[in-house]
């Protein structure tokens, strides 16, 4: 075992957490300047391991905390990690961590990060060899000098500590105290024995007079016994007479009580029945009002539906006639359209042929006119131009202009052809779109019909569910009324129960319930919630005949709180006190109730009360505690007999009690105010309420389910109506789009004819311009003439003749075309603007006049009317049934009220009679109490007489009372003569004799103990002497060996000094313990080994004294080895030679133990294994691992600058 690592934080100069690298298991050297914190490092280890820093005051703890600039240190700790491979510490771990934490107000030890006590820590360290009796495994600065200069007596004290004689001293001190106590007890017993001896002499003289006194006293007691026995017999006779009288009265009272109980029960039953009837009448009236309201609602809705049905029927009839007329008109229009279309189809070919001829003639005319103009222009160019070249230039310009115009015409023709083609494509696309729209319109119409059918079915489903929901609502109202009535009854029972109980107890019950509810809501103290069993009255049941007996027996204990253990009761009380809750609470903790075995008697006249109660097995202790020692008896006489015989409490069925001590209590108990009866009724009502609430919960689930179905159906209806409305909008939108596209198609078709004519006109113009270009090109290069050639002139003549002929043909063709076009336009206008448009209007109107929707609406209205009719009939039947129930219930109510009055009269008569009987019973009970008390007094007086001779019971039995009292007066007169006699002389004589014997025995025991203590003290002195001698021999041996190693050739020894003994002590040698003869330990050394040069400590130099002191320390350590040693500058006063010897010694010892040493000298560095440097920066100490060379450099530097 050795110190593996040290961690310091906040301790003295070590402000920051300083983790020192692991130490070597052999020799470790720490170097540092003065004031750097080396000593504080040793103090830190000593702070954890030694007793020096125990019992610190607050200011001393504060002084150990780091003080410097910056944040204030409020706590510090030093942690030592031990290597425990050898298991020297009795802990099954290879590393053991010991930490001590200190603050201004705390001082704690932690062992392996767990809190430990200081005693446990010190015992653990002592078990590892770190003994408090030998603290020299830590040697601080100055300890060497202190030992070198200490006197011989101090060294003897040190030797005693090493030898462990403290244990013997402590035991001897304890024995000395016991010896003094024994001497004091012996002295006290001697005094008491002397007093007893004197008292026995006096009592011997008083015994003769006492004998005469006892003779007369026996006579007096015999007479008194006879007198008291006569009184006792007379009292018993009177009690028997009263018991018979009470029995007779009790019989009559029992009959009346039975009558009263029957009447009371009948009143309760009838009152409850009346209340139930009134509640039912009220509920039925409310239901009748609901049915009447429903009836009015049905009448209004039925009338409204009848009007709606009539309107729909009228609309259907009107739509039917209008639809018929429109269908006839549509048929006629279709026929006209067919005829006109046939006529138009015949007319159009003629019209197109005439139009073609007209276009051909116009084109020919236009060409001829153009050619004639060209020829005339050619004739005029002879005068127009001066030369051929000028004419050709002009012709080129004209050709170029015409070619450009021809190109423009081609572009126009191309554009026009593209427009015609685009229009044709547009018409085809529009036809396709119109077909798709028509298909969508048909589909939308079918979808709307399907949705109308679905909506009709949903309405029927909604009506069915609403009817069921209305019925459930009526049932719900009835259930709510029943639950309300039951809660009111429970509240009344609870209020009655509360009125009987005390206010403080009630407040306590409420407070406890609040605490339990609070714990349950917060989810805390689950053991309290589970362990609280409720009140005693809530946890048992019994026959109603026993209510009076049980209630009288338990009393206020009925309202005690049963808990599993006392901790639960304590927690509830703490919570009540915390929140200042009012009330008085009594707990019955099952773990603390001390219950003897319950009484168990089988008899025809008595039975154990506990056997008639039903309660949970878990709570048996509580019920044994309250009822386990009570018997239910047939009558008072039986109760008195069993109470005295079996030492138990007895009670009759009427509540009359006989205590085990003889006390009688009783009287009349009004069973109408029975707490158990009220509790029973309350429990039954609570069970009924739970059943009603279960049914109501199931009913609510069903109602919720129906309402959710109604909501789902209505939601589906709304979705269907929304979809239907959207489909209608889309249907109208489709129709509108179809109409727009049709109009657009017709517009495009109408534009075809003008565009075709324009195309023909452009083509004709193009041909004419082409001919002109050809003519101009032919003319190029020809001779410039002033007159046309003969050919050209002939051509002009032909052109004019053809123009004339074509003009006449054109007039005829145009006239024909006008006729045909007029006829065609008339037919087309009739078709498009009149017949087709009217057909579309009628078709659209017929589509709008859809009989299916209105028929469905009419069928729905009829179905709803039919369901309303059925509901109306049901409503009527329910109203008739409710009226019959009301009449029947009112008759039953009148009968019950009559029965109630009769029972109340019987109850009043029985109460009056019972009141009189109760007074008589009370008088009898009072007399019985007086007689029983007299009986007890007589029996007590007889018992007080003590034991009597056997002849005393019958000796004076035949004497009369007068004779007995006369003899008693005579005996009392004689006894007065002996009034001075000590009545207890004989008893005192015997008592004092016994005390004397006991004291003599006690004296002998004390003598034996005194001798044993003296013997023990002698043994302890011998053992102490042996321990000192043995330790002295060992230390002396090791001292000589170590000194010879440190000083080769030198010699040293320890000498035990004894004190001088005077002559008296010599004569009585046994009285002086051997160990007390030792006065000190001196040291004699010789550094040369010569006897002549042997010197004592006072004769040595400072360095020699230090070496001898070190020798003694090493010797002590060899005698009592430790696992590690801490030396603080032990070589300070030694010369070089001795330092080398000490270093060699430590190197040798480090094979079996760890050394941690501070030094300013190089010799110890040479033999060390690991080195640490302590530096002081910014008022904070730091420890770092360094090399041997750095340590030597530091020592050399310190010596140079020292």
Short mmCIF file of C-alpha atoms in Angstrom, two decimals, residues 439-863:
data_model
loop_
_atom_site.label_atom_id
_atom_site.label_comp_id
_atom_site.label_asym_id
_atom_site.label_seq_id
_atom_site.Cartn_x
_atom_site.Cartn_y
_atom_site.Cartn_z
CA UNK A 439 -72.01 14.68 -73.57
CA UNK A 440 -71.04 16.53 -70.36
CA UNK A 441 -74.47 18.11 -70.17
CA UNK A 442 -76.10 14.67 -70.39
CA UNK A 443 -73.76 13.22 -67.76
CA UNK A 444 -74.32 16.20 -65.45
CA UNK A 445 -78.05 15.77 -65.77
CA UNK A 446 -77.75 12.07 -64.84
CA UNK A 447 -75.51 12.96 -61.88
CA UNK A 448 -78.02 15.54 -60.67
CA UNK A 449 -80.78 12.93 -60.78
CA UNK A 450 -78.65 10.46 -58.81
CA UNK A 451 -77.85 13.11 -56.19
CA UNK A 452 -81.53 14.03 -55.88
CA UNK A 453 -82.32 10.36 -55.23
CA UNK A 454 -79.49 10.13 -52.66
CA UNK A 455 -80.70 13.32 -50.97
CA UNK A 456 -84.18 11.89 -50.71
CA UNK A 457 -82.84 8.71 -49.04
CA UNK A 458 -80.68 10.77 -46.65
CA UNK A 459 -83.70 12.83 -45.62
CA UNK A 460 -85.61 9.65 -44.79
CA UNK A 461 -82.64 8.37 -42.77
CA UNK A 462 -82.37 11.72 -40.97
CA UNK A 463 -86.04 11.69 -40.03
CA UNK A 464 -85.75 8.14 -38.61
CA UNK A 465 -82.67 9.04 -36.55
CA UNK A 466 -84.23 12.27 -35.28
CA UNK A 467 -87.29 10.35 -34.10
CA UNK A 468 -85.02 7.93 -32.22
CA UNK A 469 -83.05 10.85 -30.78
CA UNK A 470 -86.23 12.54 -29.52
CA UNK A 471 -87.21 9.32 -27.73
CA UNK A 472 -83.73 9.10 -26.19
CA UNK A 473 -83.97 12.72 -25.06
CA UNK A 474 -87.22 11.95 -23.24
CA UNK A 475 -85.61 8.94 -21.56
CA UNK A 476 -82.59 11.08 -20.65
CA UNK A 477 -84.82 13.63 -18.90
CA UNK A 478 -86.42 10.85 -16.87
CA UNK A 479 -83.01 9.41 -15.90
CA UNK A 480 -81.68 12.83 -14.91
CA UNK A 481 -84.72 13.37 -12.71
CA UNK A 482 -84.17 10.00 -10.99
CA UNK A 483 -80.46 10.75 -10.44
CA UNK A 484 -81.28 14.20 -9.05
CA UNK A 485 -83.87 12.76 -6.67
CA UNK A 486 -81.45 10.06 -5.48
CA UNK A 487 -78.69 12.65 -4.90
CA UNK A 488 -81.13 14.78 -2.89
CA UNK A 489 -82.03 11.76 -0.75
CA UNK A 490 -78.31 10.98 -0.20
CA UNK A 491 -77.73 14.60 0.73
CA UNK A 492 -80.60 14.51 3.24
CA UNK A 493 -79.30 11.27 4.79
CA UNK A 494 -75.78 12.72 4.98
CA UNK A 495 -77.13 15.92 6.53
CA UNK A 496 -79.09 13.92 9.11
CA UNK A 497 -75.98 11.93 9.90
CA UNK A 498 -73.96 15.13 10.21
CA UNK A 499 -76.57 16.70 12.53
CA UNK A 500 -76.15 13.77 14.96
CA UNK A 501 -72.33 13.92 14.88
CA UNK A 502 -70.27 16.65 16.60
CA UNK A 503 -69.12 19.66 14.59
CA UNK A 504 -65.43 19.14 15.28
CA UNK A 505 -65.61 15.50 14.19
CA UNK A 506 -67.45 16.51 11.01
CA UNK A 507 -64.83 19.15 10.23
CA UNK A 508 -62.16 16.53 10.77
CA UNK A 509 -63.86 14.09 8.38
CA UNK A 510 -64.14 16.83 5.72
CA UNK A 511 -60.50 17.86 6.21
CA UNK A 512 -59.22 14.29 5.90
CA UNK A 513 -61.27 13.78 2.72
CA UNK A 514 -59.83 17.00 1.27
CA UNK A 515 -56.29 15.80 2.03
CA UNK A 516 -56.94 12.39 0.39
CA UNK A 517 -58.52 14.07 -2.66
CA UNK A 518 -55.56 16.47 -2.88
CA UNK A 519 -53.05 13.60 -2.79
CA UNK A 520 -55.07 11.66 -5.40
CA UNK A 521 -55.31 14.63 -7.79
CA UNK A 522 -51.60 15.48 -7.50
CA UNK A 523 -50.55 11.83 -7.79
CA UNK A 524 -48.43 12.04 -4.61
CA UNK A 525 -48.23 9.93 -1.45
CA UNK A 526 -49.81 6.94 -3.18
CA UNK A 527 -49.29 4.87 -0.02
CA UNK A 528 -51.55 7.32 1.88
CA UNK A 529 -54.34 7.12 -0.72
CA UNK A 530 -54.13 3.31 -0.81
CA UNK A 531 -53.64 2.91 2.94
CA UNK A 532 -56.58 5.09 4.05
CA UNK A 533 -59.52 2.71 4.65
CA UNK A 534 -62.20 5.26 5.59
CA UNK A 535 -64.35 5.58 8.72
CA UNK A 536 -65.20 2.62 10.93
CA UNK A 537 -68.94 3.09 10.25
CA UNK A 538 -68.31 2.77 6.49
CA UNK A 539 -66.55 -0.60 6.70
CA UNK A 540 -69.07 -2.99 8.27
CA UNK A 541 -72.69 -4.08 8.16
CA UNK A 542 -74.97 -6.01 10.51
CA UNK A 543 -78.60 -6.92 11.17
CA UNK A 544 -80.80 -3.87 11.78
CA UNK A 545 -81.98 -5.44 15.07
CA UNK A 546 -78.44 -4.97 16.41
CA UNK A 547 -78.10 -1.31 15.38
CA UNK A 548 -78.82 0.06 18.88
CA UNK A 549 -76.45 -2.34 20.65
CA UNK A 550 -73.63 -1.82 18.12
CA UNK A 551 -74.06 1.96 18.07
CA UNK A 552 -74.04 2.25 21.88
CA UNK A 553 -70.96 -0.01 22.09
CA UNK A 554 -68.93 1.91 19.51
CA UNK A 555 -70.10 5.43 20.45
CA UNK A 556 -68.03 8.10 18.72
CA UNK A 557 -65.53 5.45 17.63
CA UNK A 558 -67.85 4.90 14.67
CA UNK A 559 -66.23 8.01 13.19
CA UNK A 560 -62.63 7.01 13.83
CA UNK A 561 -60.44 6.80 10.73
CA UNK A 562 -58.84 3.43 9.89
CA UNK A 563 -55.36 3.62 8.35
CA UNK A 564 -52.85 0.92 7.44
CA UNK A 565 -50.08 2.34 9.64
CA UNK A 566 -49.23 5.28 11.86
CA UNK A 567 -47.08 6.93 9.17
CA UNK A 568 -50.18 7.48 7.02
CA UNK A 569 -51.99 9.16 9.92
CA UNK A 570 -48.94 11.34 10.59
CA UNK A 571 -48.75 12.47 6.95
CA UNK A 572 -52.47 13.36 6.91
CA UNK A 573 -52.14 15.34 10.15
CA UNK A 574 -49.07 17.17 8.81
CA UNK A 575 -50.98 18.15 5.68
CA UNK A 576 -53.95 19.33 7.80
CA UNK A 577 -51.68 21.41 10.02
CA UNK A 578 -49.83 22.75 7.00
CA UNK A 579 -53.06 24.10 5.46
CA UNK A 580 -54.62 24.93 8.87
CA UNK A 581 -57.62 22.68 8.29
CA UNK A 582 -60.20 22.55 11.12
CA UNK A 583 -61.56 19.52 12.90
CA UNK A 584 -60.85 16.70 15.32
CA UNK A 585 -59.45 13.45 13.94
CA UNK A 586 -58.78 10.10 15.61
CA UNK A 587 -56.83 7.49 13.66
CA UNK A 588 -56.78 3.74 14.20
CA UNK A 589 -53.43 2.56 12.72
CA UNK A 590 -53.68 -1.19 12.17
CA UNK A 591 -49.96 -1.70 12.85
CA UNK A 592 -50.19 -0.08 16.30
CA UNK A 593 -53.48 -1.51 17.62
CA UNK A 594 -52.73 -3.92 20.44
CA UNK A 595 -55.58 -6.42 20.49
CA UNK A 596 -55.94 -9.39 22.77
CA UNK A 597 -57.88 -12.42 21.59
CA UNK A 598 -61.60 -11.57 21.20
CA UNK A 599 -64.07 -13.10 23.61
CA UNK A 600 -65.62 -16.29 22.27
CA UNK A 601 -68.57 -17.62 24.27
CA UNK A 602 -71.27 -19.94 22.99
CA UNK A 603 -74.40 -19.58 25.09
CA UNK A 604 -78.14 -19.37 24.51
CA UNK A 605 -78.36 -16.13 26.52
CA UNK A 606 -75.31 -14.33 25.08
CA UNK A 607 -73.31 -14.03 21.88
CA UNK A 608 -70.11 -12.17 20.90
CA UNK A 609 -70.95 -8.94 19.11
CA UNK A 610 -67.98 -9.39 16.75
CA UNK A 611 -69.48 -12.58 15.31
CA UNK A 612 -72.58 -10.67 14.12
CA UNK A 613 -70.62 -8.06 12.15
CA UNK A 614 -69.56 -8.35 8.52
CA UNK A 615 -66.32 -6.52 7.72
CA UNK A 616 -63.18 -6.97 5.54
CA UNK A 617 -60.65 -9.46 6.90
CA UNK A 618 -57.95 -6.83 6.42
CA UNK A 619 -59.55 -4.60 9.08
CA UNK A 620 -60.06 -7.30 11.72
CA UNK A 621 -57.71 -5.61 14.20
CA UNK A 622 -59.82 -2.44 14.25
CA UNK A 623 -63.08 -4.30 14.85
CA UNK A 624 -61.54 -6.57 17.50
CA UNK A 625 -60.27 -3.42 19.22
CA UNK A 626 -63.77 -1.85 19.31
CA UNK A 627 -66.17 -4.81 19.51
CA UNK A 628 -63.98 -7.82 20.41
CA UNK A 629 -64.70 -7.76 24.16
CA UNK A 630 -68.46 -7.10 24.14
CA UNK A 631 -71.27 -9.64 24.52
CA UNK A 632 -74.88 -9.14 23.42
CA UNK A 633 -77.06 -10.52 26.24
CA UNK A 634 -80.73 -11.40 26.57
CA UNK A 635 -81.41 -9.02 29.51
CA UNK A 636 -79.71 -6.98 32.20
CA UNK A 637 -79.50 -9.84 34.70
CA UNK A 638 -77.71 -12.06 32.20
CA UNK A 639 -75.49 -9.11 31.26
CA UNK A 640 -74.51 -8.50 34.91
CA UNK A 641 -73.79 -12.20 35.41
CA UNK A 642 -71.57 -12.52 32.28
CA UNK A 643 -69.79 -9.20 32.97
CA UNK A 644 -68.61 -10.31 36.41
CA UNK A 645 -67.94 -13.90 35.38
CA UNK A 646 -65.97 -13.33 32.14
CA UNK A 647 -64.56 -9.85 32.84
CA UNK A 648 -66.10 -8.33 29.70
CA UNK A 649 -68.56 -5.61 28.68
CA UNK A 650 -72.15 -6.70 28.08
CA UNK A 651 -75.08 -5.00 26.37
CA UNK A 652 -78.71 -5.82 25.68
CA UNK A 653 -80.51 -5.43 22.36
CA UNK A 654 -82.07 -2.21 23.77
CA UNK A 655 -78.65 -0.64 24.47
CA UNK A 656 -78.51 -1.17 28.27
CA UNK A 657 -74.86 -1.71 29.24
CA UNK A 658 -73.09 -3.51 32.07
CA UNK A 659 -69.40 -2.64 32.29
CA UNK A 660 -66.79 -5.20 33.32
CA UNK A 661 -66.19 -2.90 36.30
CA UNK A 662 -69.85 -3.21 37.34
CA UNK A 663 -71.24 0.13 36.11
CA UNK A 664 -74.76 0.11 34.62
CA UNK A 665 -75.93 2.51 31.90
CA UNK A 666 -79.13 2.46 29.92
CA UNK A 667 -82.39 4.14 29.08
CA UNK A 668 -84.51 4.75 25.99
CA UNK A 669 -82.75 5.08 22.62
CA UNK A 670 -84.66 6.68 19.77
CA UNK A 671 -84.01 4.37 16.83
CA UNK A 672 -85.26 7.00 14.40
CA UNK A 673 -81.98 8.84 14.97
CA UNK A 674 -79.85 5.73 14.54
CA UNK A 675 -76.54 6.59 12.88
CA UNK A 676 -76.18 3.04 11.56
CA UNK A 677 -79.68 3.17 10.06
CA UNK A 678 -78.80 6.45 8.35
CA UNK A 679 -75.48 5.02 7.16
CA UNK A 680 -77.23 1.92 5.81
CA UNK A 681 -79.79 4.02 3.96
CA UNK A 682 -77.02 6.25 2.63
CA UNK A 683 -75.04 3.21 1.41
CA UNK A 684 -78.11 1.71 -0.31
CA UNK A 685 -78.86 5.04 -1.98
CA UNK A 686 -75.24 5.36 -3.11
CA UNK A 687 -75.41 1.89 -4.67
CA UNK A 688 -78.67 2.86 -6.37
CA UNK A 689 -77.06 6.10 -7.57
CA UNK A 690 -74.10 4.19 -8.98
CA UNK A 691 -76.47 1.88 -10.87
CA UNK A 692 -78.47 4.84 -12.18
CA UNK A 693 -75.31 6.61 -13.25
CA UNK A 694 -74.08 3.47 -15.03
CA UNK A 695 -77.40 3.23 -16.90
CA UNK A 696 -77.27 6.96 -17.63
CA UNK A 697 -73.71 6.62 -18.93
CA UNK A 698 -74.77 3.79 -21.26
CA UNK A 699 -77.78 5.85 -22.36
CA UNK A 700 -75.48 8.83 -23.02
CA UNK A 701 -73.24 6.61 -25.13
CA UNK A 702 -76.24 5.49 -27.19
CA UNK A 703 -77.49 9.09 -27.48
CA UNK A 704 -74.05 10.29 -28.49
CA UNK A 705 -73.91 7.55 -31.09
CA UNK A 706 -77.33 8.53 -32.51
CA UNK A 707 -76.43 12.23 -32.49
CA UNK A 708 -73.18 11.47 -34.27
CA UNK A 709 -75.19 9.49 -36.87
CA UNK A 710 -77.63 12.42 -37.24
CA UNK A 711 -74.73 14.81 -37.60
CA UNK A 712 -73.07 12.52 -40.14
CA UNK A 713 -76.30 12.23 -42.17
CA UNK A 714 -76.89 16.01 -42.08
CA UNK A 715 -73.27 16.55 -43.05
CA UNK A 716 -73.68 14.11 -45.93
CA UNK A 717 -76.91 15.91 -46.96
CA UNK A 718 -75.07 19.23 -46.94
CA UNK A 719 -72.26 17.72 -49.01
CA UNK A 720 -74.79 16.23 -51.46
CA UNK A 721 -76.68 19.53 -51.75
CA UNK A 722 -73.42 21.35 -52.26
CA UNK A 723 -72.39 18.90 -54.98
CA UNK A 724 -75.86 19.18 -56.53
CA UNK A 725 -75.68 22.98 -56.56
CA UNK A 726 -72.21 22.82 -58.07
CA UNK A 727 -73.46 20.37 -60.72
CA UNK A 728 -76.38 22.69 -61.50
CA UNK A 729 -73.98 25.60 -61.91
CA UNK A 730 -71.73 23.50 -64.10
CA UNK A 731 -74.78 22.29 -66.10
CA UNK A 732 -75.82 25.89 -66.77
CA UNK A 733 -72.22 26.77 -67.58
CA UNK A 734 -71.98 23.90 -70.07
CA UNK A 735 -75.23 24.96 -71.74
CA UNK A 736 -74.04 28.54 -71.97
CA UNK A 737 -70.69 27.44 -73.44
CA UNK A 738 -72.48 25.20 -75.98
CA UNK A 739 -74.67 28.11 -77.08
CA UNK A 740 -71.70 30.45 -77.39
CA UNK A 741 -69.76 27.95 -79.47
CA UNK A 742 -72.76 27.33 -81.71
CA UNK A 743 -73.16 31.07 -82.32
CA UNK A 744 -69.48 31.34 -83.10
CA UNK A 745 -69.69 28.42 -85.55
CA UNK A 746 -72.64 29.98 -87.36
CA UNK A 747 -70.84 33.32 -87.55
CA UNK A 748 -67.81 31.63 -89.13
CA UNK A 749 -69.98 29.74 -91.59
CA UNK A 750 -71.71 32.96 -92.63
CA UNK A 751 -68.32 34.54 -93.42
CA UNK A 752 -67.39 31.74 -95.86
CA UNK A 753 -69.33 33.13 -98.91
CA UNK A 754 -67.92 36.72 -98.82
CA UNK A 755 -64.40 35.37 -98.43
CA UNK A 756 -64.82 32.99 -101.39
CA UNK A 757 -66.13 35.80 -103.58
CA UNK A 758 -63.21 38.00 -102.53
CA UNK A 759 -60.85 35.13 -103.41
CA UNK A 760 -62.43 34.78 -106.90
CA UNK A 761 -62.23 38.55 -107.45
CA UNK A 762 -58.55 38.58 -106.52
CA UNK A 763 -57.82 35.66 -108.82
CA UNK A 764 -59.59 37.42 -111.75
CA UNK A 765 -57.69 40.61 -111.09
CA UNK A 766 -54.48 38.58 -110.93
CA UNK A 767 -55.16 37.02 -114.34
CA UNK A 768 -55.82 40.47 -115.86
CA UNK A 769 -52.61 41.90 -114.51
CA UNK A 770 -50.74 38.84 -115.78
CA UNK A 771 -52.15 39.40 -119.25
CA UNK A 772 -51.12 43.07 -119.07
CA UNK A 773 -47.59 42.08 -118.15
CA UNK A 774 -47.47 39.66 -121.08
CA UNK A 775 -48.75 42.34 -123.40
CA UNK A 776 -46.16 44.86 -122.18
CA UNK A 777 -43.41 42.34 -122.60
CA UNK A 778 -44.52 41.60 -126.18
CA UNK A 779 -44.57 45.30 -126.92
CA UNK A 780 -40.96 45.74 -125.75
CA UNK A 781 -38.57 46.07 -128.66
CA UNK A 782 -41.31 46.65 -131.24
CA UNK A 783 -41.41 49.73 -133.38
CA UNK A 784 -43.01 52.85 -131.99
CA UNK A 785 -46.21 53.37 -134.15
CA UNK A 786 -48.84 56.07 -134.03
CA UNK A 787 -51.62 53.63 -135.16
CA UNK A 788 -52.55 50.09 -134.09
CA UNK A 789 -51.59 47.29 -136.35
CA UNK A 790 -54.23 45.59 -138.42
CA UNK A 791 -54.12 42.61 -136.08
CA UNK A 792 -54.60 44.82 -133.03
CA UNK A 793 -57.44 46.66 -134.73
CA UNK A 794 -59.18 43.38 -135.54
CA UNK A 795 -58.68 42.35 -131.91
CA UNK A 796 -60.28 45.60 -130.73
CA UNK A 797 -63.30 44.97 -132.94
CA UNK A 798 -63.65 41.42 -131.59
CA UNK A 799 -63.28 42.64 -128.02
CA UNK A 800 -66.00 45.26 -128.40
CA UNK A 801 -68.40 42.76 -129.96
CA UNK A 802 -67.71 40.21 -127.19
CA UNK A 803 -68.05 42.91 -124.52
CA UNK A 804 -71.49 43.79 -125.83
CA UNK A 805 -72.56 40.16 -125.92
CA UNK A 806 -71.16 39.43 -122.44
CA UNK A 807 -72.83 42.55 -121.01
CA UNK A 808 -76.21 41.28 -122.10
CA UNK A 809 -75.47 37.78 -120.70
CA UNK A 810 -74.24 39.35 -117.45
CA UNK A 811 -77.49 41.24 -116.99
CA UNK A 812 -79.53 38.08 -117.43
CA UNK A 813 -77.30 36.03 -115.11
CA UNK A 814 -77.25 38.75 -112.42
CA UNK A 815 -81.00 39.01 -112.53
CA UNK A 816 -81.29 35.26 -112.13
CA UNK A 817 -78.76 35.28 -109.27
CA UNK A 818 -80.66 38.05 -107.49
CA UNK A 819 -83.84 36.00 -107.62
CA UNK A 820 -82.17 32.83 -106.37
CA UNK A 821 -80.17 34.66 -103.66
CA UNK A 822 -83.26 36.42 -102.40
CA UNK A 823 -85.14 33.16 -102.17
CA UNK A 824 -82.14 31.43 -100.48
CA UNK A 825 -81.72 34.23 -97.91
CA UNK A 826 -85.42 34.14 -97.11
CA UNK A 827 -85.33 30.39 -96.46
CA UNK A 828 -82.10 30.63 -94.41
CA UNK A 829 -83.45 33.50 -92.29
CA UNK A 830 -86.65 31.56 -91.70
CA UNK A 831 -84.63 28.51 -90.61
CA UNK A 832 -81.92 30.19 -88.53
CA UNK A 833 -83.74 33.13 -87.01
CA UNK A 834 -87.15 31.61 -86.56
CA UNK A 835 -87.60 27.84 -86.78
CA UNK A 836 -84.22 26.60 -85.43
CA UNK A 837 -84.14 29.19 -82.66
CA UNK A 838 -87.68 28.33 -81.60
CA UNK A 839 -86.78 24.64 -81.66
CA UNK A 840 -83.84 25.28 -79.35
CA UNK A 841 -85.96 27.37 -77.01
CA UNK A 842 -88.63 24.68 -76.78
CA UNK A 843 -85.99 21.93 -76.32
CA UNK A 844 -84.29 23.90 -73.51
CA UNK A 845 -87.65 24.60 -71.90
CA UNK A 846 -88.55 20.94 -72.05
CA UNK A 847 -85.25 20.05 -70.44
CA UNK A 848 -85.91 22.55 -67.65
CA UNK A 849 -89.39 21.15 -67.12
CA UNK A 850 -87.95 17.97 -65.50
CA UNK A 851 -90.75 16.14 -63.80
CA UNK A 852 -88.47 13.68 -62.05
CA UNK A 853 -87.08 16.18 -59.52
CA UNK A 854 -90.47 17.62 -58.64
CA UNK A 855 -91.91 14.11 -58.52
CA UNK A 856 -89.18 13.11 -56.08
CA UNK A 857 -89.89 16.17 -53.99
CA UNK A 858 -93.58 15.36 -54.02
CA UNK A 859 -92.90 11.72 -53.06
CA UNK A 860 -90.57 12.94 -50.28
CA UNK A 861 -93.23 15.29 -48.96
CA UNK A 862 -95.82 12.48 -49.05
CA UNK A 863 -93.41 10.11 -47.25
#
